[in-house]
Short mmCIF file of C-alpha atoms and ligand atoms in Angstrom, two decimals:
data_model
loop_
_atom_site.label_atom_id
_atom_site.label_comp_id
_atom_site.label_asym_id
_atom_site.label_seq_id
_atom_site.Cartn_x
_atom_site.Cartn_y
_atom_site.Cartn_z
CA UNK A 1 22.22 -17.86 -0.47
CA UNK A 2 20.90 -14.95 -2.45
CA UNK A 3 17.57 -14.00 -1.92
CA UNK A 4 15.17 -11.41 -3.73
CA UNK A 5 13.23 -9.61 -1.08
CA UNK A 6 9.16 -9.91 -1.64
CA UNK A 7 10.21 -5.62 -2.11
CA UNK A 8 11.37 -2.90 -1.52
CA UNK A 9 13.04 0.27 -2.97
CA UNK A 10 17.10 0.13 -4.10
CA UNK A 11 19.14 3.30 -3.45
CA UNK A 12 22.66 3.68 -2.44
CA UNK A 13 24.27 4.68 0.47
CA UNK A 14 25.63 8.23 -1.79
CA UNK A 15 21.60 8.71 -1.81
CA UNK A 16 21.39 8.20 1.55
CA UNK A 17 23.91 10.23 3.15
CA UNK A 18 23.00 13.20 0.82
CA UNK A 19 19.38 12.80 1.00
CA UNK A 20 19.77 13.19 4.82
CA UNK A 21 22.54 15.43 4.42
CA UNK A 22 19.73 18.00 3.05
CA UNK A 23 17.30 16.68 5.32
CA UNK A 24 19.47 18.14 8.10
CA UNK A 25 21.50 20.96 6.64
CA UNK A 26 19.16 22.62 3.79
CA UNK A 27 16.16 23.54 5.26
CA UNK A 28 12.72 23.14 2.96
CA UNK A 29 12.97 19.68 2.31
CA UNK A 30 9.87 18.97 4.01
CA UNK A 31 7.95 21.29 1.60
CA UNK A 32 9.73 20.79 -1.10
CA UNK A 33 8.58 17.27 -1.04
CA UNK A 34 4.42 18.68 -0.38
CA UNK A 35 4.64 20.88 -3.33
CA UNK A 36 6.07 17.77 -5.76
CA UNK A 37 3.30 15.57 -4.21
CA UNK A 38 0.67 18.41 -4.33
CA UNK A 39 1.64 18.89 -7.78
CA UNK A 40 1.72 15.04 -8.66
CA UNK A 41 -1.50 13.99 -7.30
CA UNK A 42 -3.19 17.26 -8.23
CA UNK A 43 -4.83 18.24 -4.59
CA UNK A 44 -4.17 21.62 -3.30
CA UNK A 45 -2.21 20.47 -0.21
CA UNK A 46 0.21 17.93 1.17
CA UNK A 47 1.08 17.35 4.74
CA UNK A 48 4.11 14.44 5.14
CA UNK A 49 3.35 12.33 8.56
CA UNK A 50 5.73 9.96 10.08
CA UNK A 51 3.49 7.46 8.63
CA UNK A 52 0.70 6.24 6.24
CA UNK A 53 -1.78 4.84 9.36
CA UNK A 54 -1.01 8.42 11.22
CA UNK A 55 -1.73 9.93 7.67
CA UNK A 56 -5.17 8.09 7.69
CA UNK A 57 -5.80 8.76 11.31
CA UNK A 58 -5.94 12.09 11.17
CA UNK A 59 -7.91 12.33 8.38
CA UNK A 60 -10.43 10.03 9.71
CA UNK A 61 -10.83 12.60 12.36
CA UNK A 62 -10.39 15.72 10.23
CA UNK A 63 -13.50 13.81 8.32
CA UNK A 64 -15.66 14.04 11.64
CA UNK A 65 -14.98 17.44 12.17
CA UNK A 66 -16.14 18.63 8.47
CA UNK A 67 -18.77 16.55 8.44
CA UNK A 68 -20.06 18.05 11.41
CA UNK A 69 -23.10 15.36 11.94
CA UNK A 70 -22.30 12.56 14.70
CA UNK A 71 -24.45 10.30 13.24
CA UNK A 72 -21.69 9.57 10.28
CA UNK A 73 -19.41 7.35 11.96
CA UNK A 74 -18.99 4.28 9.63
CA UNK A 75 -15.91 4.11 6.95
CA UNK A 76 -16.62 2.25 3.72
CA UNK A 77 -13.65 -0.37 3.12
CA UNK A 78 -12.38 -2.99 0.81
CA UNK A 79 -12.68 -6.43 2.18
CA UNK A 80 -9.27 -7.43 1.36
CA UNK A 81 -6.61 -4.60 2.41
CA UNK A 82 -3.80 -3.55 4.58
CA UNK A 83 -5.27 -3.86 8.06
CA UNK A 84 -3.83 -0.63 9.01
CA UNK A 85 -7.08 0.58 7.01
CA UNK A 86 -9.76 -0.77 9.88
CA UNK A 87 -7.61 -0.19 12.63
CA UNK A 88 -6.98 3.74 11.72
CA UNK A 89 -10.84 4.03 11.65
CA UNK A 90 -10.81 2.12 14.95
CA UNK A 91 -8.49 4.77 16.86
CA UNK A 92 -10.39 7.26 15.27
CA UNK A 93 -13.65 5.95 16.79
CA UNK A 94 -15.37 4.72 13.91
CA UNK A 95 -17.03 1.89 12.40
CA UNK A 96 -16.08 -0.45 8.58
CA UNK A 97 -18.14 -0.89 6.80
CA UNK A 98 -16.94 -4.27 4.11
CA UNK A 99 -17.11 -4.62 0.44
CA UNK A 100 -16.38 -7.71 -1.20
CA UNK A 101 -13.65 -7.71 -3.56
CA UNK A 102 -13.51 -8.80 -7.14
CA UNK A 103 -11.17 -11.57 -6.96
CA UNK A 104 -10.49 -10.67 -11.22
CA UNK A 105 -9.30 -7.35 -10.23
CA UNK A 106 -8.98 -6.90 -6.85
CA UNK A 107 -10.87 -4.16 -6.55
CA UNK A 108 -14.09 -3.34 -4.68
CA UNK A 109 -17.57 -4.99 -6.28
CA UNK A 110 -18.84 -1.53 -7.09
CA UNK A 111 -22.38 -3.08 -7.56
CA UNK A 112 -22.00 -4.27 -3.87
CA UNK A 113 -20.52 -0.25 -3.07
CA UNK A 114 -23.28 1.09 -4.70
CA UNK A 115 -25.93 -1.24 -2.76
CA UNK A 116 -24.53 0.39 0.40
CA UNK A 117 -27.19 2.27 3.06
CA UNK A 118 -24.76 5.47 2.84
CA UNK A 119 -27.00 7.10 5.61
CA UNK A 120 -24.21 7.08 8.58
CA UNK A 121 -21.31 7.01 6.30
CA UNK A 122 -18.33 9.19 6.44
CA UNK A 123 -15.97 8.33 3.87
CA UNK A 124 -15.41 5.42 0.97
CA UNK A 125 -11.66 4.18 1.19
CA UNK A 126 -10.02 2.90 -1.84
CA UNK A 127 -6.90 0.43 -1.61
CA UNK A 128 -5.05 0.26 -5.27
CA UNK A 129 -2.99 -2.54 -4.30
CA UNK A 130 0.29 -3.69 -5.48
CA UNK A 131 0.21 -0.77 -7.61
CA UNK A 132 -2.57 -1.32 -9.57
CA UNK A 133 -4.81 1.42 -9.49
CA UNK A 134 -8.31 0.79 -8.77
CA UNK A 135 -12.01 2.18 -10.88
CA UNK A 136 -11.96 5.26 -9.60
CA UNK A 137 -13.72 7.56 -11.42
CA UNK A 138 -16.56 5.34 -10.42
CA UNK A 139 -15.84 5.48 -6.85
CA UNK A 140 -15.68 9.17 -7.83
CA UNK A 141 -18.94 9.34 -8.52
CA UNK A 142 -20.44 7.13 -5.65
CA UNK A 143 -18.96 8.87 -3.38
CA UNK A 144 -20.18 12.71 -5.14
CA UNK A 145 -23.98 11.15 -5.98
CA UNK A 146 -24.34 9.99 -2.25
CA UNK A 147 -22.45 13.26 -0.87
CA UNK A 148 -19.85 11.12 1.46
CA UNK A 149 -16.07 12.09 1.21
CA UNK A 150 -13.68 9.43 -0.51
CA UNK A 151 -9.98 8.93 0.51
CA UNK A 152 -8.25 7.53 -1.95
CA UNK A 153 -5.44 4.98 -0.58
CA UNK A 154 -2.10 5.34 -2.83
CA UNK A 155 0.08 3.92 0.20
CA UNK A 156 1.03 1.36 -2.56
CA UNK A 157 0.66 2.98 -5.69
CA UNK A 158 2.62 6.71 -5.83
CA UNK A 159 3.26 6.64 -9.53
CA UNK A 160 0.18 5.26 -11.08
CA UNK A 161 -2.43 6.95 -12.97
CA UNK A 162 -6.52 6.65 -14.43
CA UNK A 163 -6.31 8.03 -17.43
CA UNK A 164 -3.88 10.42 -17.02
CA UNK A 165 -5.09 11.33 -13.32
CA UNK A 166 -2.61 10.40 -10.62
CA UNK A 167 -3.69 7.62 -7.92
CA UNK A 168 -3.87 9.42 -4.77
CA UNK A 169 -5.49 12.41 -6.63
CA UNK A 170 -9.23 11.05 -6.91
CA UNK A 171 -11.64 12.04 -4.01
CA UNK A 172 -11.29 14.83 -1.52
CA UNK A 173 -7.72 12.73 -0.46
CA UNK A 174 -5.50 11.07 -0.91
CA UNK A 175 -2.71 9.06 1.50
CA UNK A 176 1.00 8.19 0.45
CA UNK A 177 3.06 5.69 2.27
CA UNK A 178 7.09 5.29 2.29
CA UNK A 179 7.28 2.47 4.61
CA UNK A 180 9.08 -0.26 3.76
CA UNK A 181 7.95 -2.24 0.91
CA UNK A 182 6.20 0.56 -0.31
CA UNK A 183 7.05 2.24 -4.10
CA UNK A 184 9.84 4.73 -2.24
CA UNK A 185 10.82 4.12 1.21
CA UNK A 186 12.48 6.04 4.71
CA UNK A 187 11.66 3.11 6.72
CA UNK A 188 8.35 5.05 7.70
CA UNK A 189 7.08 7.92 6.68
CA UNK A 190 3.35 9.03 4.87
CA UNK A 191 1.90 12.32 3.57
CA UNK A 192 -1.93 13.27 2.87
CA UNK A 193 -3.12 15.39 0.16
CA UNK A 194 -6.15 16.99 -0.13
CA UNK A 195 -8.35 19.49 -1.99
CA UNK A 196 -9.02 23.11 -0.97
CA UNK A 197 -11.69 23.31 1.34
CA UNK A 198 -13.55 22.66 4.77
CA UNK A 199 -11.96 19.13 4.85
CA UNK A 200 -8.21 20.39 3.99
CA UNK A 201 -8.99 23.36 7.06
CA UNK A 202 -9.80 20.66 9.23
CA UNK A 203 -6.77 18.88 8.23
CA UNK A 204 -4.44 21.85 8.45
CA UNK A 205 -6.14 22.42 11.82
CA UNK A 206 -5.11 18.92 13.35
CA UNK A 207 -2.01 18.86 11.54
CA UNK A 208 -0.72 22.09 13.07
CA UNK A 209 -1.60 20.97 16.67
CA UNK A 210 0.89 17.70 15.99
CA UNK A 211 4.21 17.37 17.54
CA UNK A 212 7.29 17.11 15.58
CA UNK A 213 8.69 13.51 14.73
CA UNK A 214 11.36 12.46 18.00
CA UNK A 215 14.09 12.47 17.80
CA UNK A 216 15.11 8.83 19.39
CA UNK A 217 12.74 7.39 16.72
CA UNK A 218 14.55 9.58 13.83
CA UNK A 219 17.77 8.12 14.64
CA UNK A 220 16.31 4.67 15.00
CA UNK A 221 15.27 5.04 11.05
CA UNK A 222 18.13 6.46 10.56
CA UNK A 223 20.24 3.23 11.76
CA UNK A 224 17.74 0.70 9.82
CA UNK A 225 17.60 2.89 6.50
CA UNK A 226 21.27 2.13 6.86
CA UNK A 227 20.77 -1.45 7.11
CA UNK A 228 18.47 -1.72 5.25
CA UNK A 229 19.93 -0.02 1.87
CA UNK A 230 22.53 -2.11 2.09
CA UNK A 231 21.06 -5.82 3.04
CA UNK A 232 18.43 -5.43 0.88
CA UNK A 233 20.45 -7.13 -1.88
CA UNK A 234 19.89 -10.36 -2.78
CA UNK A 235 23.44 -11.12 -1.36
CA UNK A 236 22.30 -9.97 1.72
CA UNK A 237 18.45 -10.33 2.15
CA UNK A 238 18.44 -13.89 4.13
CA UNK A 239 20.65 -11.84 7.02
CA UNK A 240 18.10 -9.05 7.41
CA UNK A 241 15.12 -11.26 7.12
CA UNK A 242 16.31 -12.61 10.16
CA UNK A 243 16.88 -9.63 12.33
CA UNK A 244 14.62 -8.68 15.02
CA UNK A 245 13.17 -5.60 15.19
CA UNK A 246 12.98 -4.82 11.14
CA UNK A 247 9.27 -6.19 11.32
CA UNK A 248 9.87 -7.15 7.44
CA UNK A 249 6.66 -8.78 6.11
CA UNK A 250 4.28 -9.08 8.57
CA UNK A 251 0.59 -8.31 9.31
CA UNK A 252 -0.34 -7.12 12.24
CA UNK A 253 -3.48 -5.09 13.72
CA UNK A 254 -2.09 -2.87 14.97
CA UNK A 255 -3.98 1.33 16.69
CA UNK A 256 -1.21 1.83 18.80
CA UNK A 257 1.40 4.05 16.95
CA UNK A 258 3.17 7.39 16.93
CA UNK A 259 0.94 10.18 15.31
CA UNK A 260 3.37 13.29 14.44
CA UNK A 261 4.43 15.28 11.87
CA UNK A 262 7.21 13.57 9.13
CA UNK A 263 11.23 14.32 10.42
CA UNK A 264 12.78 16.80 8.55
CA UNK A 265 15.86 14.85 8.20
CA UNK A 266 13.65 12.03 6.36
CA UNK A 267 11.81 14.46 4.49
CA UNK A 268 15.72 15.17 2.34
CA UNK A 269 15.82 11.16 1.17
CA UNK A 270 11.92 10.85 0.30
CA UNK A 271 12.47 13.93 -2.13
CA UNK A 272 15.42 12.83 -3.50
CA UNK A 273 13.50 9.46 -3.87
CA UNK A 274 10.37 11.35 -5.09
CA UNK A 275 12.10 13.46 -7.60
CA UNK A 276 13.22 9.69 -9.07
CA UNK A 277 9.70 8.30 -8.94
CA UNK A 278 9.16 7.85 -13.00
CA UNK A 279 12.92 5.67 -13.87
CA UNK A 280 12.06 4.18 -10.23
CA UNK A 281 8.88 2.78 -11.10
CA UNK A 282 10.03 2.33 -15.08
CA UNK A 283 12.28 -0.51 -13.38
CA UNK A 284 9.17 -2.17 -11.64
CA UNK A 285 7.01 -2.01 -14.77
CA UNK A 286 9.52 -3.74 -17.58
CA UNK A 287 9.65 -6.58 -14.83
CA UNK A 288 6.54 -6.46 -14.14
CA UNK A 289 6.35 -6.94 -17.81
CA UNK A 290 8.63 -9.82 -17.70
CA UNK A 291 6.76 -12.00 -14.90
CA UNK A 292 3.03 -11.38 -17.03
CA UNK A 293 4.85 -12.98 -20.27
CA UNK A 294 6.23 -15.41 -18.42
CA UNK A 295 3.32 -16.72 -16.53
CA UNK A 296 0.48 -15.52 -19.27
CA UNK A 297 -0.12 -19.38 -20.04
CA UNK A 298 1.42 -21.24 -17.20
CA UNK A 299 -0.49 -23.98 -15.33
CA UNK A 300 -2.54 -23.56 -12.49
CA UNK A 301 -2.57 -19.71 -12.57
CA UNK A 302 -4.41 -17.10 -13.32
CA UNK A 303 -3.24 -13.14 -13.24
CA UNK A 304 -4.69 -10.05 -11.96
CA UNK A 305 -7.23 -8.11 -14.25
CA UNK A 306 -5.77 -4.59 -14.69
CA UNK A 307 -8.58 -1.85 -16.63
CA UNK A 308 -7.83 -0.42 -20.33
CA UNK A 309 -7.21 3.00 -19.10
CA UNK A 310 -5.10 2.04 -15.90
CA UNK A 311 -1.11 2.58 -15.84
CA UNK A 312 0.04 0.28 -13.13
CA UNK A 313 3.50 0.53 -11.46
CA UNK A 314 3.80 -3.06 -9.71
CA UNK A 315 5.17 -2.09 -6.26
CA UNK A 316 4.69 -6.17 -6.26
CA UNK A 317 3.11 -8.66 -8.89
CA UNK A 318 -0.12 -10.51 -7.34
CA UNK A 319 -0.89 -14.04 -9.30
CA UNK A 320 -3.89 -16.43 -8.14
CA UNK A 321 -3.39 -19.72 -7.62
CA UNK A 322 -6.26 -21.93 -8.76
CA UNK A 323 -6.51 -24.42 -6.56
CA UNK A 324 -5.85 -22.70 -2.68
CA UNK A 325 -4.20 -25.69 -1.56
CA UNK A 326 -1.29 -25.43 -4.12
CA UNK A 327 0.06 -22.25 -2.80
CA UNK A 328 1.43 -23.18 0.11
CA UNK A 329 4.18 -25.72 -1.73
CA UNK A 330 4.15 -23.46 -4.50
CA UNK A 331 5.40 -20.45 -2.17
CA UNK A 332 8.03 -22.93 -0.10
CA UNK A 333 9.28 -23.47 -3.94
CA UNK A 334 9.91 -20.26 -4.95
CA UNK A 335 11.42 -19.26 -1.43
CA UNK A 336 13.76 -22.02 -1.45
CA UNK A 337 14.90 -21.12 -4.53
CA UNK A 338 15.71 -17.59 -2.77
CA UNK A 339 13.01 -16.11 -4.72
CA UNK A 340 10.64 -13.54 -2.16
CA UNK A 341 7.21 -14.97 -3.02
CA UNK A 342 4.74 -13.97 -0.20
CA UNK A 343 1.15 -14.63 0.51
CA UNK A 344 0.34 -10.93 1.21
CA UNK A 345 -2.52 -10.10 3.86
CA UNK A 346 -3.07 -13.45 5.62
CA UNK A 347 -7.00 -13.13 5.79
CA UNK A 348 -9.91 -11.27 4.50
CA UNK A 349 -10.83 -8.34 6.69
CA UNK A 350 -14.07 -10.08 7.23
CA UNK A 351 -12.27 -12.79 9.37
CA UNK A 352 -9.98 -11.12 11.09
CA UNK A 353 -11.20 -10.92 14.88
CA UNK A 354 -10.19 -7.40 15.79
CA UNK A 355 -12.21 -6.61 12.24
CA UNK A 356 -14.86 -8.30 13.50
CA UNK A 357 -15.26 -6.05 16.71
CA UNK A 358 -16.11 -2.81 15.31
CA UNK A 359 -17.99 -3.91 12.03
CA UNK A 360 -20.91 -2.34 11.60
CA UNK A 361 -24.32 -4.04 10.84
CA UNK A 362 -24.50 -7.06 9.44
CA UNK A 363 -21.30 -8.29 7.15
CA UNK A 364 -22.05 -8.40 3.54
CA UNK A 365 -21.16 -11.69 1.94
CA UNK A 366 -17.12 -11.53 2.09
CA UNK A 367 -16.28 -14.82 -0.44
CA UNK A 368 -14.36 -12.61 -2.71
CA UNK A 369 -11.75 -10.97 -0.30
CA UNK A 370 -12.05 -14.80 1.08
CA UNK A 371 -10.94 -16.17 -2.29
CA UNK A 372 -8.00 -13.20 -2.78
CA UNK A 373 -6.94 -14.05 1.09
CA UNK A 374 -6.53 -18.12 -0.21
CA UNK A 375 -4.86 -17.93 -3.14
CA UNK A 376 -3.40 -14.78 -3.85
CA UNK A 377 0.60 -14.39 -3.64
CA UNK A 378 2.94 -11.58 -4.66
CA UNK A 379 6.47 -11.92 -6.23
CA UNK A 380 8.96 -9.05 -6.22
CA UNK A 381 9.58 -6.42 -9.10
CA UNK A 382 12.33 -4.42 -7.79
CA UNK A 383 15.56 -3.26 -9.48
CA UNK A 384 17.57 -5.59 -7.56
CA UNK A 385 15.26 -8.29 -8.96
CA UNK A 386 17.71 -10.71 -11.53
CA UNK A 387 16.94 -11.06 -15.36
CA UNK A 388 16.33 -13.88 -15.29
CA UNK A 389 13.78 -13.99 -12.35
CA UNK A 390 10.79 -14.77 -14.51
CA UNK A 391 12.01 -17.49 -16.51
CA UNK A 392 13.02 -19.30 -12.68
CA UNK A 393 9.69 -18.32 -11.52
CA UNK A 394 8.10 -19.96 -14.34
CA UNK A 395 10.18 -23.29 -14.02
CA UNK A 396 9.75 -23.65 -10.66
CA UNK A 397 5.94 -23.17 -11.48
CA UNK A 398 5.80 -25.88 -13.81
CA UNK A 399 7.69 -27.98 -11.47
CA UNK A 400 4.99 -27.70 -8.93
CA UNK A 401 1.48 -26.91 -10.52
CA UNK A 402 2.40 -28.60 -14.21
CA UNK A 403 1.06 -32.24 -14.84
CA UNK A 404 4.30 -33.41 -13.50
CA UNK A 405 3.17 -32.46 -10.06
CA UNK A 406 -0.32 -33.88 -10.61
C1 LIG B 501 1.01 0.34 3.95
C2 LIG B 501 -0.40 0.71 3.76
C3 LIG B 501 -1.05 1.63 4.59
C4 LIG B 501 -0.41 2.22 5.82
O1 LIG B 501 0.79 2.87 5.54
P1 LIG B 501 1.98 2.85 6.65
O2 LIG B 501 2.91 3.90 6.16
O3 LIG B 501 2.58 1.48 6.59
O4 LIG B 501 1.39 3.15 7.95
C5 LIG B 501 -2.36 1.95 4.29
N1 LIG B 501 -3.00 1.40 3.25
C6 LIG B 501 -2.40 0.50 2.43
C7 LIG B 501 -3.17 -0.07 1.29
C8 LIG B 501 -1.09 0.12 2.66
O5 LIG B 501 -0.51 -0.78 1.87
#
């Protein structure tokens, strides 16, 4: 049956073969791609990784070193996010700090951020999920006023903007992901930018002293970005959802993973992707678009709060549920019906045990990023997604939370 993956990014296999054709054969791909997302996100410098976490890693630990002062060893965090977030901060020997989320638009309670004992803090993390970006400028200026550094996340949101500023641009850095799922993908891959400065010389420092990506692992990408460009049509989709070793849509906790440099041979397909980023996203935004008409009114649901001077780009589209114990059927539903409806993160950060272990102090109160973690699900917006995907969604919506159900 077709099936419309939960996302991902379409390109064909003429994209592939010459994106790694100049990956391999011109060289400069590699900073090609640091000057577009230098340029884009406004920070002096860009250095690709083989992956978002590394990305984070390092700069966790390129924090420490400018921060020179031992006592800063906590890492201000969303309570509902990717849990590569805590566990980066946990391989780089440091502490999380939780803020509840505002379940009306998923972004951190900034009166709980600004409550924060900032005295042993290295860094505020933003998350912009699902594309949307997140208050920013206010973040901004928590982080400036209390004289912490601020990473802003854009693993999920290359594209968007704050009134004109790119996500990934606010702060002292940012982190881009092209993982799978993400807006533009190689399977893995991540770059960091960051302003001029002691923190970017830290950076540069640690970056330099990296290996290369290896070469085994290259040519394992290489074999799944082939699968994977193909399969991920809806023709296809239920065969590569059941493959081994594509880890496709799950969570894990996970601080043991490969921290290099990006391949250069990678590098040639996320520019060519890069250098697409506006029609990419355009595609994700009109159905984006689509899905918010479509469900604006329907029973049982409520959508995602997005602020006046935001420009999302949708790598997914999050809806609530109202009542937590309707998602469950709701989701079976729309994934019978070959439509890629997923819960997202399974739990707050607040209950997840390996979390747990290297909180520090006391937890706030987490009933937020609880209430996202129960009711929150995601439905896809990608270009292979059909025309008529939000009118289904909406049916099959009406079918199960409408007062036919009840
Ligand atoms: C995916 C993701 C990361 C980590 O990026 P990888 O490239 O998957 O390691 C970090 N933060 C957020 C919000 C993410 O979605």
């Amino acid at each position: 049956m077709a099936y419309v993956a939960p996302a991902g990014t379409r390109f064909r296999t003429g994209d592939l073969v010459a994106g790694l054709g100049a990956g391999l054969f011109k060289p400069g791909s590699r900073e090609e791609l640091s000057a577009l997302l230098s340029s884009h996100s406004g920070q002096a410098h860009c250095w690709p990784m083989v992956s978002g976490r590394a990305a984070m890693t390092l700069m966790f630990s390129a924090m420490k070193q400018a921060a020179a002062d031992p006592r800063r060893c906590e890492v201000v965090v969303p309570g509902y996010t990717c849990y590569s977030v805590p566990a980066a901060a946990e391989r780089a020997g440091l502490r999380v700090r939780l803020i509840d989320v505002d379940p009306r638009t998923l972004d951190m309670n900034i009166e709980a951020l600004r409550r924060v004992d900032f005295s042993r803090v290295l860094t505020i993390v933003t998350a912009n999920l699902y594309g949307i970006p997140n208050a920013l400028s206010q973040v901004e200026a928590v982080a400036a006023e209390n004289r912490v550094f601020m990473l802003d996340d854009a693993a999920q949101s290359l594209g968007a903007r704050v009134a004109g500023r790119a996500v990934g641009g606010f702060g002292d850095a940012g982190l881009y992901s092209f993982d799978k799922g993400k807006v533009i993908t190689t399977i893995q891959g991540g770059a960091i930018v960051a302003r001029a400065g002691a923190l970017a010389t830290a950076i540069a420092g640690k970056h330099a002293a990296l290996d290369g990506a290896g070469f085994k692992d290259t040519a394992e990408y290489v074999v799944k970005l082939g699968i994977y460009g193909v399969l991920l049509r809806p023709m296809f989709y239920g065969v590569v959802q059941s493959l081994p070793g594509l880890g496709l849509g799950q969570t894990r906790y996970e601080t043991v993973y490969p921290l290099t440099r990006y391949s250069t041979l990678l590098s040639g397909l996320a520019l060519r992707l890069a250098r697409r980023l506006d029609t990419i996203n355009q595609v994700r935004i009109e159905n984006a678009r689509r899905l918010q008409a479509a469900l604006a009114d329907a029973p049982g649901l409520r959508l995602p709060e997005c602020a006046p001077d935001a420009s999302p780009v949708f790598t997914r589209f999050p809806v609530f549920v109202a009542d937590a114990r309707r998602r469950a059927p709701l989701l079976a539903a729309l994934n019978a019906a070959g439509i890629g409806a997923t819960a997202s993160y399974p739990q707050a950060l607040g209950d997840v045990p390996e979390v747990q272990r290297i909180l520090a102090g006391t937890a706030e109160e987490q009933s937020g990023a609880r209430a996202v973690a129960a009711t929150l699900f995601t439905l896809p917006t990608h270009a292979y997604s059909p025309d008529d995907l939000a009118s289904r969604v909406r049916a099959i919506v009406d079918q199960c939370l409408g007062h036919r159900a009840s």
